[in-house]
PDB file of C-alpha atoms in Angstrom:
ATOM      1  CA  MET A  19     247.220 -42.748 -15.305  1.00 52.00           C
ATOM      2  CA  LEU A  20     246.545 -45.437 -17.931  1.00 48.00           C
ATOM      3  CA  ILE A  21     242.860 -45.571 -16.955  1.00 49.00           C
ATOM      4  CA  LYS A  22     242.488 -41.803 -17.346  1.00 50.00           C
ATOM      5  CA  TYR A  23     244.252 -41.978 -20.730  1.00 52.00           C
ATOM      6  CA  ASN A  24     241.942 -44.744 -21.940  1.00 54.00           C
ATOM      7  CA  MET A  25     238.891 -42.801 -20.766  1.00 54.00           C
ATOM      8  CA  LYS A  26     240.091 -39.757 -22.698  1.00 53.00           C
ATOM      9  CA  ILE A  27     240.586 -41.842 -25.841  1.00 54.00           C
ATOM     10  CA  LEU A  28     237.090 -43.300 -25.404  1.00 52.00           C
ATOM     11  CA  THR A  29     235.651 -39.805 -25.079  1.00 54.00           C
ATOM     12  CA  ILE A  30     237.435 -38.571 -28.211  1.00 50.00           C
ATOM     13  CA  PHE A  31     236.259 -41.505 -30.335  1.00 52.00           C
ATOM     14  CA  SER A  32     232.739 -41.140 -28.951  1.00 54.00           C
ATOM     15  CA  LEU A  33     232.659 -37.471 -29.907  1.00 50.00           C
ATOM     16  CA  LEU A  34     233.905 -38.249 -33.417  1.00 51.00           C
ATOM     17  CA  PHE A  35     231.275 -40.957 -33.844  1.00 50.00           C
ATOM     18  CA  ILE A  36     228.548 -38.661 -32.587  1.00 48.00           C
ATOM     19  CA  TYR A  37     229.619 -35.801 -34.825  1.00 47.00           C
ATOM     20  CA  ILE A  38     229.413 -38.034 -37.900  1.00 44.00           C
ATOM     21  CA  PHE A  39     226.087 -39.719 -37.180  1.00 46.00           C
ATOM     22  CA  ALA A  40     224.202 -37.149 -35.126  1.00 46.00           C
ATOM     23  CA  GLU A  41     221.083 -35.361 -36.294  1.00 51.00           C
ATOM     24  CA  SER A  42     220.827 -31.607 -36.799  1.00 49.00           C
ATOM     25  CA  LYS A  43     217.964 -29.942 -34.907  1.00 57.00           C
ATOM     26  CA  GLU A  44     216.853 -26.554 -33.670  1.00 66.00           C
ATOM     27  CA  ILE A  45     217.828 -25.945 -30.056  1.00 75.00           C
ATOM     28  CA  ASP A  46     215.838 -24.108 -27.395  1.00 81.00           C
ATOM     29  CA  ASN A  47     218.709 -22.033 -25.985  1.00 87.00           C
ATOM     30  CA  LYS A  48     216.834 -21.040 -22.835  1.00 90.00           C
ATOM     31  CA  LEU A  49     216.169 -24.672 -21.983  1.00 93.00           C
ATOM     32  CA  LEU A  50     219.737 -25.549 -22.931  1.00 93.00           C
ATOM     33  CA  LYS A  51     221.096 -22.982 -20.465  1.00 95.00           C
ATOM     34  CA  CYS A  52     218.812 -24.432 -17.805  1.00 96.00           C
ATOM     35  CA  LEU A  53     220.147 -27.927 -18.469  1.00 96.00           C
ATOM     36  CA  VAL A  54     223.744 -26.694 -18.368  1.00 96.00           C
ATOM     37  CA  CYS A  55     223.083 -24.931 -15.076  1.00 97.00           C
ATOM     38  CA  ARG A  56     221.563 -28.003 -13.468  1.00 96.00           C
ATOM     39  CA  SER A  57     224.292 -30.297 -14.793  1.00 96.00           C
ATOM     40  CA  THR A  58     226.948 -27.913 -13.506  1.00 97.00           C
ATOM     41  CA  MET A  59     225.432 -27.981 -10.020  1.00 97.00           C
ATOM     42  CA  LYS A  60     225.378 -31.786 -10.135  1.00 95.00           C
ATOM     43  CA  GLU A  61     229.019 -31.870 -11.210  1.00 95.00           C
ATOM     44  CA  ILE A  62     229.961 -29.613  -8.290  1.00 96.00           C
ATOM     45  CA  GLU A  63     228.018 -31.861  -5.927  1.00 95.00           C
ATOM     46  CA  GLY A  64     229.858 -34.842  -7.376  1.00 93.00           C
ATOM     47  CA  GLU A  65     233.252 -33.252  -6.788  1.00 94.00           C
ATOM     48  CA  LEU A  66     232.381 -32.327  -3.207  1.00 94.00           C
ATOM     49  CA  ALA A  67     231.051 -35.833  -2.554  1.00 92.00           C
ATOM     50  CA  LYS A  68     234.523 -37.222  -3.279  1.00 92.00           C
ATOM     51  CA  ILE A  69     235.929 -35.461  -0.223  1.00 92.00           C
ATOM     52  CA  ASP A  70     236.400 -37.450   2.963  1.00 91.00           C
ATOM     53  CA  PRO A  71     233.683 -36.040   5.269  1.00 88.00           C
ATOM     54  CA  THR A  72     236.084 -36.228   8.209  1.00 91.00           C
ATOM     55  CA  ARG A  73     238.559 -33.814   6.602  1.00 90.00           C
ATOM     56  CA  GLU A  74     238.436 -30.382   8.178  1.00 86.00           C
ATOM     57  CA  ILE A  75     240.093 -27.025   7.678  1.00 85.00           C
ATOM     58  CA  GLU A  76     240.783 -24.206  10.115  1.00 79.00           C
ATOM     59  CA  ILE A  77     239.196 -20.885   9.218  1.00 75.00           C
ATOM     60  CA  GLY A  78     239.045 -17.338  10.534  1.00 64.00           C
ATOM     61  CA  ASN A  79     241.298 -15.525  12.949  1.00 63.00           C
ATOM     62  CA  TYR A  80     242.642 -17.169  16.057  1.00 63.00           C
ATOM     63  CA  ARG A  81     240.957 -15.963  19.233  1.00 69.00           C
ATOM     64  CA  LEU A  82     241.571 -16.547  22.904  1.00 66.00           C
ATOM     65  CA  ASP A  83     239.047 -17.968  25.329  1.00 64.00           C
ATOM     66  CA  ALA A  84     238.615 -16.780  28.923  1.00 71.00           C
ATOM     67  CA  GLN A  85     241.559 -18.922  30.027  1.00 72.00           C
ATOM     68  CA  GLY A  86     243.851 -17.518  27.349  1.00 68.00           C
ATOM     69  CA  ASN A  87     243.763 -20.632  25.192  1.00 71.00           C
ATOM     70  CA  ILE A  88     243.664 -20.262  21.421  1.00 70.00           C
ATOM     71  CA  ILE A  89     240.284 -21.116  19.923  1.00 69.00           C
ATOM     72  CA  HIS A  90     240.593 -23.105  16.711  1.00 71.00           C
ATOM     73  CA  LYS A  91     237.510 -23.021  14.510  1.00 78.00           C
ATOM     74  CA  LYS A  92     237.271 -25.891  12.061  1.00 84.00           C
ATOM     75  CA  ILE A  93     234.744 -26.725   9.369  1.00 87.00           C
ATOM     76  CA  PRO A  94     234.427 -29.649   6.934  1.00 90.00           C
ATOM     77  CA  LEU A  95     236.674 -29.149   3.910  1.00 90.00           C
ATOM     78  CA  ALA A  96     233.649 -29.509   1.618  1.00 90.00           C
ATOM     79  CA  GLN A  97     232.147 -26.408   3.248  1.00 90.00           C
ATOM     80  CA  SER A  98     235.258 -24.309   2.804  1.00 91.00           C
ATOM     81  CA  GLU A  99     234.698 -21.229   0.650  1.00 92.00           C
ATOM     82  CA  VAL A 100     238.237 -21.474  -0.712  1.00 91.00           C
ATOM     83  CA  TYR A 101     237.851 -25.150  -1.608  1.00 93.00           C
ATOM     84  CA  VAL A 102     234.485 -24.685  -3.337  1.00 96.00           C
ATOM     85  CA  SER A 103     235.931 -21.717  -5.218  1.00 95.00           C
ATOM     86  CA  ASP A 104     238.827 -23.888  -6.416  1.00 95.00           C
ATOM     87  CA  ILE A 105     236.349 -26.460  -7.739  1.00 97.00           C
ATOM     88  CA  LEU A 106     234.497 -23.758  -9.659  1.00 97.00           C
ATOM     89  CA  ASP A 107     237.718 -22.748 -11.406  1.00 96.00           C
ATOM     90  CA  ASN A 108     237.776 -25.999 -13.390  1.00 95.00           C
ATOM     91  CA  ILE A 109     234.241 -27.376 -13.210  1.00 97.00           C
ATOM     92  CA  CYS A 110     233.257 -26.207 -16.693  1.00 97.00           C
ATOM     93  CA  GLU A 111     235.980 -28.358 -18.254  1.00 95.00           C
ATOM     94  CA  LYS A 112     233.629 -31.265 -17.575  1.00 94.00           C
ATOM     95  CA  MET A 113     231.191 -29.880 -20.136  1.00 94.00           C
ATOM     96  CA  SER A 114     233.625 -31.045 -22.830  1.00 91.00           C
ATOM     97  CA  ASP A 115     232.382 -34.582 -22.152  1.00 92.00           C
ATOM     98  CA  TYR A 116     228.705 -33.642 -22.570  1.00 94.00           C
ATOM     99  CA  VAL A 117     226.540 -33.811 -25.679  1.00 92.00           C
ATOM    100  CA  ARG A 118     223.144 -32.432 -26.586  1.00 93.00           C
ATOM    101  CA  ALA A 119     220.433 -34.956 -27.325  1.00 93.00           C
ATOM    102  CA  THR A 120     216.710 -35.637 -27.338  1.00 93.00           C
ATOM    103  CA  TYR A 121     215.028 -38.607 -25.698  1.00 94.00           C
ATOM    104  CA  LYS A 122     213.646 -41.081 -28.207  1.00 93.00           C
ATOM    105  CA  SER A 123     210.573 -41.642 -26.040  1.00 93.00           C
ATOM    106  CA  ASN A 124     209.297 -38.064 -25.925  1.00 92.00           C
ATOM    107  CA  GLY A 125     211.656 -35.788 -27.869  1.00 91.00           C
ATOM    108  CA  GLU A 126     212.676 -33.867 -24.735  1.00 92.00           C
ATOM    109  CA  LEU A 127     215.963 -31.982 -24.960  1.00 93.00           C
ATOM    110  CA  THR A 128     218.712 -33.098 -22.590  1.00 94.00           C
ATOM    111  CA  ILE A 129     222.473 -32.977 -22.180  1.00 94.00           C
ATOM    112  CA  LEU A 130     224.385 -36.082 -21.180  1.00 94.00           C
ATOM    113  CA  ASN A 131     227.873 -36.900 -20.021  1.00 93.00           C
ATOM    114  CA  LEU A 132     229.287 -39.463 -22.438  1.00 90.00           C
ATOM    115  CA  ILE A 133     231.101 -41.241 -19.634  1.00 87.00           C
ATOM    116  CA  SER A 134     229.407 -42.668 -16.550  1.00 83.00           C
ATOM    117  CA  PRO A 135     231.006 -42.307 -13.083  1.00 79.00           C
ATOM    118  CA  SER A 136     232.342 -45.855 -13.455  1.00 79.00           C
ATOM    119  CA  GLY A 137     234.296 -44.849 -16.559  1.00 81.00           C
ATOM    120  CA  ALA A 138     232.137 -46.770 -19.035  1.00 86.00           C
ATOM    121  CA  MET A 139     229.900 -45.329 -21.724  1.00 89.00           C
ATOM    122  CA  ASN A 140     226.823 -43.681 -20.222  1.00 91.00           C
ATOM    123  CA  PRO A 141     223.959 -46.220 -20.560  1.00 92.00           C
ATOM    124  CA  GLU A 142     221.520 -43.341 -21.134  1.00 92.00           C
ATOM    125  CA  MET A 143     223.084 -42.870 -24.571  1.00 91.00           C
ATOM    126  CA  SER A 144     221.011 -45.755 -25.922  1.00 92.00           C
ATOM    127  CA  LYS A 145     217.823 -43.860 -25.021  1.00 94.00           C
ATOM    128  CA  VAL A 146     218.574 -40.669 -26.938  1.00 94.00           C
ATOM    129  CA  ASP A 147     219.225 -39.240 -30.374  1.00 92.00           C
ATOM    130  CA  ILE A 148     222.347 -37.078 -30.422  1.00 90.00           C
ATOM    131  CA  ILE A 149     222.002 -33.583 -31.871  1.00 88.00           C
ATOM    132  CA  GLN A 150     224.694 -32.514 -34.307  1.00 78.00           C
ATOM    133  CA  ASP A 151     226.636 -29.511 -33.097  1.00 72.00           C
ATOM    134  CA  ASP A 152     229.037 -27.659 -35.393  1.00 69.00           C
ATOM    135  CA  ASP A 153     231.068 -26.342 -32.460  1.00 68.00           C
ATOM    136  CA  LEU A 154     231.460 -29.825 -30.911  1.00 62.00           C
ATOM    137  CA  ASN A 155     229.470 -28.720 -27.857  1.00 68.00           C
ATOM    138  CA  LYS A 156     231.865 -25.908 -26.937  1.00 83.00           C
ATOM    139  CA  SER A 157     228.782 -23.788 -26.286  1.00 89.00           C
ATOM    140  CA  LEU A 158     227.966 -25.998 -23.284  1.00 94.00           C
ATOM    141  CA  LYS A 159     231.267 -25.020 -21.693  1.00 94.00           C
ATOM    142  CA  TYR A 160     230.660 -21.404 -22.691  1.00 94.00           C
ATOM    143  CA  TYR A 161     227.240 -21.359 -20.998  1.00 95.00           C
ATOM    144  CA  CYS A 162     228.708 -23.043 -17.930  1.00 97.00           C
ATOM    145  CA  GLU A 163     231.474 -20.462 -17.646  1.00 97.00           C
ATOM    146  CA  GLY A 164     228.949 -17.646 -17.952  1.00 97.00           C
ATOM    147  CA  ILE A 165     226.786 -19.096 -15.179  1.00 97.00           C
ATOM    148  CA  VAL A 166     229.721 -19.695 -12.840  1.00 97.00           C
ATOM    149  CA  GLU A 167     231.162 -16.233 -13.444  1.00 97.00           C
ATOM    150  CA  GLU A 168     227.876 -14.382 -12.945  1.00 97.00           C
ATOM    151  CA  PHE A 169     226.604 -16.362  -9.957  1.00 98.00           C
ATOM    152  CA  GLU A 170     229.841 -17.483  -8.302  1.00 97.00           C
ATOM    153  CA  ASP A 171     229.075 -15.893  -4.934  1.00 96.00           C
ATOM    154  CA  SER A 172     225.602 -17.438  -4.812  1.00 97.00           C
ATOM    155  CA  ILE A 173     226.896 -20.867  -5.828  1.00 97.00           C
ATOM    156  CA  ILE A 174     229.587 -20.805  -3.144  1.00 96.00           C
ATOM    157  CA  SER A 175     227.115 -19.638  -0.501  1.00 95.00           C
ATOM    158  CA  LEU A 176     224.623 -22.391  -1.337  1.00 96.00           C
ATOM    159  CA  PHE A 177     227.237 -25.126  -1.144  1.00 95.00           C
ATOM    160  CA  ILE A 178     229.096 -24.006   1.969  1.00 93.00           C
ATOM    161  CA  HIS A 179     225.792 -23.690   3.821  1.00 92.00           C
ATOM    162  CA  LYS A 180     224.656 -27.087   2.473  1.00 90.00           C
ATOM    163  CA  LYS A 181     221.328 -25.784   1.212  1.00 90.00           C
ATOM    164  CA  ASN A 182     218.715 -28.255   0.022  1.00 90.00           C
ATOM    165  CA  ASP A 183     217.846 -28.596  -3.670  1.00 92.00           C
ATOM    166  CA  ILE A 184     220.631 -26.348  -4.920  1.00 94.00           C
ATOM    167  CA  ASN A 185     219.594 -26.995  -8.521  1.00 93.00           C
ATOM    168  CA  GLU A 186     216.245 -25.327  -7.965  1.00 93.00           C
ATOM    169  CA  GLN A 187     217.556 -22.553  -5.740  1.00 95.00           C
ATOM    170  CA  LEU A 188     220.344 -21.493  -8.095  1.00 97.00           C
ATOM    171  CA  CYS A 189     219.025 -22.292 -11.552  1.00 96.00           C
ATOM    172  CA  THR A 190     215.388 -21.343 -10.939  1.00 95.00           C
ATOM    173  CA  ASN A 191     215.184 -18.862  -8.079  1.00 95.00           C
ATOM    174  CA  ILE A 192     218.464 -16.982  -8.441  1.00 96.00           C
ATOM    175  CA  ALA A 193     219.597 -17.262 -12.065  1.00 96.00           C
ATOM    176  CA  ASN A 194     216.062 -17.547 -13.517  1.00 95.00           C
ATOM    177  CA  LEU A 195     217.313 -19.998 -16.121  1.00 95.00           C
ATOM    178  CA  CYS A 196     214.780 -22.729 -15.338  1.00 95.00           C
ATOM    179  CA  ASN A 197     211.057 -22.739 -14.639  1.00 87.00           C
ATOM    180  CA  SER A 198     208.517 -25.059 -13.055  1.00 68.00           C
ATOM    181  CA  THR A 199     208.118 -26.988 -16.316  1.00 66.00           C
ATOM    182  CA  ASN A 200     211.806 -27.887 -16.313  1.00 60.00           C
ATOM    183  CA  ILE A 201     211.574 -28.936 -12.662  1.00 53.00           C
ATOM    184  CA  ASN A 202     208.525 -31.103 -13.277  1.00 48.00           C
ATOM    185  CA  HIS A 203     210.297 -32.798 -16.171  1.00 50.00           C
ATOM    186  CA  ASP A 204     213.290 -33.537 -13.953  1.00 53.00           C
ATOM    187  CA  ASN A 205     211.015 -34.985 -11.283  1.00 44.00           C
ATOM    188  CA  ILE A 206     209.302 -37.231 -13.832  1.00 39.00           C
ATOM    189  CA  GLU A 207     212.669 -38.534 -15.028  1.00 45.00           C
ATOM    190  CA  LYS A 208     213.797 -39.125 -11.439  1.00 44.00           C
ATOM    191  CA  ASN A 209     210.600 -41.025 -10.641  1.00 42.00           C
ATOM    192  CA  ASP A 210     211.059 -43.178 -13.739  1.00 43.00           C
ATOM    193  CA  ILE A 211     214.604 -44.016 -12.656  1.00 39.00           C
ATOM    194  CA  ASP A 212     213.461 -44.805  -9.108  1.00 41.00           C
ATOM    195  CA  GLU A 213     210.750 -47.111 -10.460  1.00 40.00           C
ATOM    196  CA  GLU A 214     213.315 -48.942 -12.591  1.00 39.00           C
ATOM    197  CA  HIS A 215     215.507 -49.491  -9.528  1.00 39.00           C
ATOM    198  CA  ASP A 216     212.506 -50.710  -7.514  1.00 45.00           C
ATOM    199  CA  GLU A 217     211.670 -53.243 -10.213  1.00 42.00           C
ATOM    200  CA  LEU A 218     215.243 -54.520 -10.126  1.00 43.00           C
TER     201      LEU A 218
END
């Protein structure tokens, strides 16, 4: 409980600091929606990854086999439609910890979670310039909620069937919020990160 409280305090002070010292820039709303979509999918993946893969849930109606025994159908909890739906109910709250920024190296727009999975400040913050936002990034949550509401059935279907590259399938092919340029940029960033890890 104390750790969560301290993390919340850190987030609040970080947001205040950013609001005071951030730059004000024009935002490409289409690209911003794409980034929110992709970050939302990653957050969902992160929540599902926390589940013990051995946990299962019974689904469907009970049926009898030829011998009259009840057939119990079980699936992994992470592939349960009800469980994924429950995650979607609160996933956009995580956008409150995100900020808009541009990379110092190339000026590319991005959104970043202030806090890393370990609970410390996201190390990527040193590589970006934060963009001032009069609504304290509430629009990120608003965009997230719109995406989840409009494409809820598709999101659930993709996750319960464990489709590959859900970011591309949902945000590009289904929602049409991203395009090949966005995907290429993501791949470049991923390759850069992989190269850094290889060097280490």
